[in-house]
mmCIF file of C-alpha atoms in Angstrom:
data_model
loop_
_atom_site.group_PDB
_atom_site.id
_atom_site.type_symbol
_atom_site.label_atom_id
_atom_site.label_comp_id
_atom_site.label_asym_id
_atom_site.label_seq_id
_atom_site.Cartn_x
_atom_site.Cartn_y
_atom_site.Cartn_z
ATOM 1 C CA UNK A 1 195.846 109.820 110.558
ATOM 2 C CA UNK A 2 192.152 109.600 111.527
ATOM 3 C CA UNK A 3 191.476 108.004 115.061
ATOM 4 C CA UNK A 4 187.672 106.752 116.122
ATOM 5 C CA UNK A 5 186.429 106.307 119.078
ATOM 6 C CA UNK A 6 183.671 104.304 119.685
ATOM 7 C CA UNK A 7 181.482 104.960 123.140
ATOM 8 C CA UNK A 8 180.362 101.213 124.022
ATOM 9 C CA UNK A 9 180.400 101.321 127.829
ATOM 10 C CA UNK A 10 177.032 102.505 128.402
ATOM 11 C CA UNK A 11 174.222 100.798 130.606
ATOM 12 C CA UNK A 12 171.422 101.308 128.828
ATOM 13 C CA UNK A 13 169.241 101.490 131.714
ATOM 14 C CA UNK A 14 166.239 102.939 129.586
ATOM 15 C CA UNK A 15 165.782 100.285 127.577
ATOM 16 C CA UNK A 16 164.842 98.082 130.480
ATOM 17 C CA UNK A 17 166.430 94.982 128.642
ATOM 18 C CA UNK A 18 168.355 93.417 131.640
ATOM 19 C CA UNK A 19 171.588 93.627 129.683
ATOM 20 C CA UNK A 20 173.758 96.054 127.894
ATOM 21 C CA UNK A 21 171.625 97.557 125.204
ATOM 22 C CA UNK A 22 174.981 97.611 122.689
ATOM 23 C CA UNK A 23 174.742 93.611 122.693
ATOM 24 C CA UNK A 24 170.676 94.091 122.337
ATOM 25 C CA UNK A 25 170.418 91.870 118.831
ATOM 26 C CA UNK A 26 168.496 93.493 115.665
ATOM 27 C CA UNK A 27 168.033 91.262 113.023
ATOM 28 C CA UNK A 28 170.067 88.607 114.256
ATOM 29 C CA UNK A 29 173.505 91.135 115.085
ATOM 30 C CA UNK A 30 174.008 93.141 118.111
ATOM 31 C CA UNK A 31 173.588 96.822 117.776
ATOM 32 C CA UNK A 32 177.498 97.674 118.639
ATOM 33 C CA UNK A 33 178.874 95.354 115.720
ATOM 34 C CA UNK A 34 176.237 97.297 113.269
ATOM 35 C CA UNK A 35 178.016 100.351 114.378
ATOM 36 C CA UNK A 36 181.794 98.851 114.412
ATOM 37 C CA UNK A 37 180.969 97.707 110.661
ATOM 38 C CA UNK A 38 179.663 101.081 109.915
ATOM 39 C CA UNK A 39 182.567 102.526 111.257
ATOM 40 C CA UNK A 40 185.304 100.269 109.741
ATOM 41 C CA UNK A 41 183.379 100.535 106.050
ATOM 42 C CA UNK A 42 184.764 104.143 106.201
ATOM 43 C CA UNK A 43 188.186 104.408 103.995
ATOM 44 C CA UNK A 44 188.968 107.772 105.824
ATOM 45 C CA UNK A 45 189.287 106.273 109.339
ATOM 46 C CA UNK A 46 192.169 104.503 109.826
ATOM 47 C CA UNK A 47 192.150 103.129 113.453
ATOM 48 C CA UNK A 48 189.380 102.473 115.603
ATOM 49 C CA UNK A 49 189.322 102.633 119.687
ATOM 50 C CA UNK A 50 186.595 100.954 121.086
ATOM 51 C CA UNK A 51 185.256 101.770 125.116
ATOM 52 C CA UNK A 52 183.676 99.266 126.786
ATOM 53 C CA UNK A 53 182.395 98.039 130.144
ATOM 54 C CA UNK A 54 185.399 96.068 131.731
ATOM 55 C CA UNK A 55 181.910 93.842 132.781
ATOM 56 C CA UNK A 56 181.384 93.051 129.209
ATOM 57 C CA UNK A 57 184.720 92.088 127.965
ATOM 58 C CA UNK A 58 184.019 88.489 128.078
ATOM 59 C CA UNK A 59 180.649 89.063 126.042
ATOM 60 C CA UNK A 60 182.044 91.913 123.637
ATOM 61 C CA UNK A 61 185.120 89.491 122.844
ATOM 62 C CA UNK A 62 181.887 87.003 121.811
ATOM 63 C CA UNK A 63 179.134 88.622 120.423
ATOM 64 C CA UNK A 64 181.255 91.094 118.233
ATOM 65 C CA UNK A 65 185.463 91.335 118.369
ATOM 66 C CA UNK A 66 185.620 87.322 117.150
ATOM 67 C CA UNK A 67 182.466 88.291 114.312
ATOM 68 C CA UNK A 68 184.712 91.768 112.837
ATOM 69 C CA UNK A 69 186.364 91.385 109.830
ATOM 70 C CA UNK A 70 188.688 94.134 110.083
ATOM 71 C CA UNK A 71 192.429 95.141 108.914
ATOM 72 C CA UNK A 72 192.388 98.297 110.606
ATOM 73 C CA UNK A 73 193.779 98.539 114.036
ATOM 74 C CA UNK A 74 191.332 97.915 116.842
ATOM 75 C CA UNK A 75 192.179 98.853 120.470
ATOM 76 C CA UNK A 76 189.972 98.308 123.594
ATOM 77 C CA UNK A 77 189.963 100.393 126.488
ATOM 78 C CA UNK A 78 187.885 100.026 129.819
ATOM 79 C CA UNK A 79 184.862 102.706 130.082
ATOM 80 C CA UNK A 80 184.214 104.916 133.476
ATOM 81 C CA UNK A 81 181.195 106.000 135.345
ATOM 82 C CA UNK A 82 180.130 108.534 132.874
ATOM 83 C CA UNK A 83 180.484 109.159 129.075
ATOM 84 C CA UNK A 84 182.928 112.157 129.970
ATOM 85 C CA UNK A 85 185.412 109.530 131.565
ATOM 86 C CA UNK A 86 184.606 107.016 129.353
ATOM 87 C CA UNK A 87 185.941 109.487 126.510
ATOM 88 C CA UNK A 88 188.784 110.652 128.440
ATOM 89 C CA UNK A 89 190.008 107.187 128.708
ATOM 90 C CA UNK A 90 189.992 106.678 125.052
ATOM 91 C CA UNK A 91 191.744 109.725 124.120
ATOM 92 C CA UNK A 92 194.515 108.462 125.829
ATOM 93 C CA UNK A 93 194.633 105.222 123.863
ATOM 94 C CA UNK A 94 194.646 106.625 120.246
ATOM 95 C CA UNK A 95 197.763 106.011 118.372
ATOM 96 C CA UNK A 96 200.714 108.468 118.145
ATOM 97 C CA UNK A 97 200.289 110.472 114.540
ATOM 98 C CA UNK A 98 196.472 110.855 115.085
ATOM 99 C CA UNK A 99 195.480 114.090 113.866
ATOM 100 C CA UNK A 100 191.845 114.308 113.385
ATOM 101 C CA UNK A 101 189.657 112.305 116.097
ATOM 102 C CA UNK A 102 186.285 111.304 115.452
ATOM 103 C CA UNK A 103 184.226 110.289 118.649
ATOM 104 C CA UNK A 104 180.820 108.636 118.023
ATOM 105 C CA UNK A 105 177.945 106.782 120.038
ATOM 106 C CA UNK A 106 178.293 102.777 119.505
ATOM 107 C CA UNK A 107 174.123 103.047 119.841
ATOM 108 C CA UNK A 108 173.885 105.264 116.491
ATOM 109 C CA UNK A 109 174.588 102.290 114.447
ATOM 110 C CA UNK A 110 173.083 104.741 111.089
ATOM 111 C CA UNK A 111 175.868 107.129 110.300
ATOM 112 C CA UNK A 112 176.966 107.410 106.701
ATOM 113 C CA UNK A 113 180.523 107.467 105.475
ATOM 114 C CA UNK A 114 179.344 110.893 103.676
ATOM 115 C CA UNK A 115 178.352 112.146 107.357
ATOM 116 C CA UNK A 116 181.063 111.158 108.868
ATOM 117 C CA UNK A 117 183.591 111.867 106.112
ATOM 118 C CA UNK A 118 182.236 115.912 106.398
ATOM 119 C CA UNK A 119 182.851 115.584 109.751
ATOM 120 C CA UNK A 120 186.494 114.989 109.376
ATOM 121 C CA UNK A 121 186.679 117.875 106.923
ATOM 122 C CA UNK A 122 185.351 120.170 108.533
ATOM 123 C CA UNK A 123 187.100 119.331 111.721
ATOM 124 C CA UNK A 124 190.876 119.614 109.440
ATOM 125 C CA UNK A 125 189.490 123.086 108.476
ATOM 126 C CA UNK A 126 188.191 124.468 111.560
ATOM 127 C CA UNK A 127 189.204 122.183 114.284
ATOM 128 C CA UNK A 128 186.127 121.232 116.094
ATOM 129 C CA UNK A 129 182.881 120.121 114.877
ATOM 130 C CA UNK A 130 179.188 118.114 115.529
ATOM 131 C CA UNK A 131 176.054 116.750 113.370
ATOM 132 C CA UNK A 132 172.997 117.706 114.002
ATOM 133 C CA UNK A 133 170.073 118.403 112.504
ATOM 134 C CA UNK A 134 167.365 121.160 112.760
ATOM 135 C CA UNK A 135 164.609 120.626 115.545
ATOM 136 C CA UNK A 136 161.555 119.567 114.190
ATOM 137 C CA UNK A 137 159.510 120.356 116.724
ATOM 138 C CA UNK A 138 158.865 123.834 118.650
ATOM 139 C CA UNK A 139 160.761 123.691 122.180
ATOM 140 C CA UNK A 140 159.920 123.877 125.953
ATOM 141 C CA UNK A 141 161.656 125.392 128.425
ATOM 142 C CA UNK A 142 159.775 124.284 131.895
ATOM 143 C CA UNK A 143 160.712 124.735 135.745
ATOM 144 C CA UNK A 144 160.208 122.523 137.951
ATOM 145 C CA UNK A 145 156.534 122.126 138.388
ATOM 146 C CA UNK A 146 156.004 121.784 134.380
ATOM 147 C CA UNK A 147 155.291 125.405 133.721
ATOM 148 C CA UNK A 148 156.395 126.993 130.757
ATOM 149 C CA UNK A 149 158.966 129.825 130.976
ATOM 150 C CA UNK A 150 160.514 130.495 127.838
ATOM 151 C CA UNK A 151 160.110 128.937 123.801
ATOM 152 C CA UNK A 152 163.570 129.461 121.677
ATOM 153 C CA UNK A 153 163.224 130.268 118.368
ATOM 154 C CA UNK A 154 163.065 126.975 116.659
ATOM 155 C CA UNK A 155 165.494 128.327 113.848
ATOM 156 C CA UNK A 156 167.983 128.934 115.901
ATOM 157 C CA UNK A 157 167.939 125.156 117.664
ATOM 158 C CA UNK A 158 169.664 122.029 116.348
ATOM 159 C CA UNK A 159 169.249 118.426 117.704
ATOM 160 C CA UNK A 160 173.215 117.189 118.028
ATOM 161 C CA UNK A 161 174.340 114.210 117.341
ATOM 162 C CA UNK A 162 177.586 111.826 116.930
ATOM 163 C CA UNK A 163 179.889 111.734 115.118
ATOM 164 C CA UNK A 164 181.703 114.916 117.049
ATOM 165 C CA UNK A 165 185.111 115.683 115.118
ATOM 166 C CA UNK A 166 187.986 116.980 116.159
ATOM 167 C CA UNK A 167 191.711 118.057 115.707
ATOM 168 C CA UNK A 168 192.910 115.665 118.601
ATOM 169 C CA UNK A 169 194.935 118.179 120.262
ATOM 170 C CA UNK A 170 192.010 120.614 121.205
ATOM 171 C CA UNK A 171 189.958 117.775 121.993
ATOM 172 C CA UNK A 172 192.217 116.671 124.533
ATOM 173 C CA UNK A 173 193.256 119.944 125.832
ATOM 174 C CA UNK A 174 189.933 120.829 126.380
ATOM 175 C CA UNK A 175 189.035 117.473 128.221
ATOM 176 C CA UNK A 176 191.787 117.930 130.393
ATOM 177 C CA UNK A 177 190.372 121.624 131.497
ATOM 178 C CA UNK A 178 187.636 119.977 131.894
ATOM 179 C CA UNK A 179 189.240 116.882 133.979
ATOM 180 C CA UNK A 180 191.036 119.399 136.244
ATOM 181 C CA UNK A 181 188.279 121.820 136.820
ATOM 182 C CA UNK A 182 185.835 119.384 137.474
ATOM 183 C CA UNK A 183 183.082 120.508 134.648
ATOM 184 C CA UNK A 184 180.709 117.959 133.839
ATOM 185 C CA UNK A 185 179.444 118.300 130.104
ATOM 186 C CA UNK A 186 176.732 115.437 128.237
ATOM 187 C CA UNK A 187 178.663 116.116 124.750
ATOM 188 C CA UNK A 188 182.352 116.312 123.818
ATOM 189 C CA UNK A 189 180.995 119.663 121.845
ATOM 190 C CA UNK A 190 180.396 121.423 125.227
ATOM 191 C CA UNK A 191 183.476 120.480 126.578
ATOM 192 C CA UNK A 192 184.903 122.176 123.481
ATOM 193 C CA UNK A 193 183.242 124.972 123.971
ATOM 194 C CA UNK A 194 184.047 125.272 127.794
ATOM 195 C CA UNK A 195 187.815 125.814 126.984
ATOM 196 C CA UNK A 196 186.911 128.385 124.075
ATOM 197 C CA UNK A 197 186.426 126.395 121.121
ATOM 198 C CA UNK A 198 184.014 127.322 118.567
ATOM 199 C CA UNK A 199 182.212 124.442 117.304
ATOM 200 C CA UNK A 200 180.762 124.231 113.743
ATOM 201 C CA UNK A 201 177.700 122.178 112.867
ATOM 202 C CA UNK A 202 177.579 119.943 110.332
ATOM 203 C CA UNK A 203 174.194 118.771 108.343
ATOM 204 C CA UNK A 204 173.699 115.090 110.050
ATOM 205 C CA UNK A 205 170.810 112.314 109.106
ATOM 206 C CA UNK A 206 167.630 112.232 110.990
ATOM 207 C CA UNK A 207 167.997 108.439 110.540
ATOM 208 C CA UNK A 208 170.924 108.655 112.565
ATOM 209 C CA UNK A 209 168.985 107.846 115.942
ATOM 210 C CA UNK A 210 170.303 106.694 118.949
ATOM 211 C CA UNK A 211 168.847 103.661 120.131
ATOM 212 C CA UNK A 212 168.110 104.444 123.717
ATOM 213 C CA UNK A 213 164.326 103.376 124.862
ATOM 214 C CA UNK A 214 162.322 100.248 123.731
ATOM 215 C CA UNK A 215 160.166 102.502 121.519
ATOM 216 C CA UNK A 216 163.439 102.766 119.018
ATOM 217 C CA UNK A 217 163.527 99.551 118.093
ATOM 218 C CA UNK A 218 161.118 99.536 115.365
ATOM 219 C CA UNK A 219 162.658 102.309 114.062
ATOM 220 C CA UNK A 220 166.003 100.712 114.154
ATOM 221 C CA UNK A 221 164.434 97.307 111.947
ATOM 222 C CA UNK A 222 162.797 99.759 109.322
ATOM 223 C CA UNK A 223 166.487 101.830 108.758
ATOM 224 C CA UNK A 224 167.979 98.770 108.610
ATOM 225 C CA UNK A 225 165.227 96.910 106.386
ATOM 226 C CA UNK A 226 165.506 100.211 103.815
ATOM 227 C CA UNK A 227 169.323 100.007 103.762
ATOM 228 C CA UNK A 228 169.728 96.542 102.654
#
């Protein structure tokens, strides 16, 4: 059994839109049910657990739970102060028999079912994996003042995305070290690799952007105008 979990309890603060950015409408449908439908379109996933704001029941329930057309099992659970929480909190909801746990943005509302589908296969195979895709442009690293102290080889550096894939037993083992030692990771991948897990990378979509400043917008309309 494949679990989902969909991260939907966000702010949004840098999009400066007064409201949650995951109810922000494009084309006429908030940006979380884009990514719900995206989700539920997948055969391979077979339950979905969505995290939201416990602020934003009232409009999720609205905007998006009463517009889903779904036969798959949905569950809801309440989001904390930080994605790692947030996470945590849906681990614990996922449905006994869940083997292979797929935890994803709900602002990348552009990831394939092929994406996501070799995410859960490589994940079965090797027990922890991420997209990404190879950085573009040459990196910075700066201190504090802006001065450059180091460039990586570009060839060596991936930009990661969501989906992040998992056997759910090392996922949640891992966030649990992480829980009780009180690390602090951005990505579920690092808090994989903090208890020991390798993590494999898997090819991902360079349309799959998360929609996180004003700027992305446009983007958004033109992936979405293509894909009709």
């Amino acid at each position: 059994m494949n679990s989902a979990i969909v991260l939907c309890a966000g702010r949004g603060k840098r999009m400066k839109s007064g409201i949650n950015k995951m109810y922000m409408e494009i084309w006429g449908r908030p940006l979380v049910l884009i990514t719900l439908e995206s989700m539920i379109s997948v055969p391979e996933i077979d339950e979905l657990v969505v995290v939201i704001s416990r602020e934003d029941e009232a409009l999720f329930n609205e905007k998006v739970f009463e517009r889903l057309e779904c036969r798959k099992k949905i569950s809801i659970v309440y989001g904390g102060s930080e994605r790692q929480e947030s996470v945590y909190n849906g681990l614990q909801k996922v449905s006994d028999g869940c083997e292979i746990v797929i935890i994803h943005d709900g602002a990348r509302p552009f990831a394939t079912r092929d994406m996501i589908k070799r995410t859960i296969e490589c994940a079965s195979a090797k027990g922890a994996c991420a997209a990404g895709v190879p950085a573009k442009d040459t990196i910075k690293i700066v201190d504090e003042e802006g001065i450059v102290i180091d460039t990586p080889n570009r060839k060596e550096l991936w930009c990661i995305q969501t989906p992040q894939t998992f056997k759910l037993d090392i996922i949640k083992r891992a966030y649990e070290k992480a829980v009780s030692e009180g690390y602090a990771a951005t990505d579920d991948s690092m808090v994989a690799e903090y208890s020991g897990e390798k993590v494999q990378i898997v090819m991902g979509d360079y349309e799959n952007i998360k929609i996180t400043t004003p700027e992305d917008i446009p983007f958004a309309k033109a992936i979405l105008e293509r894909r009709r």
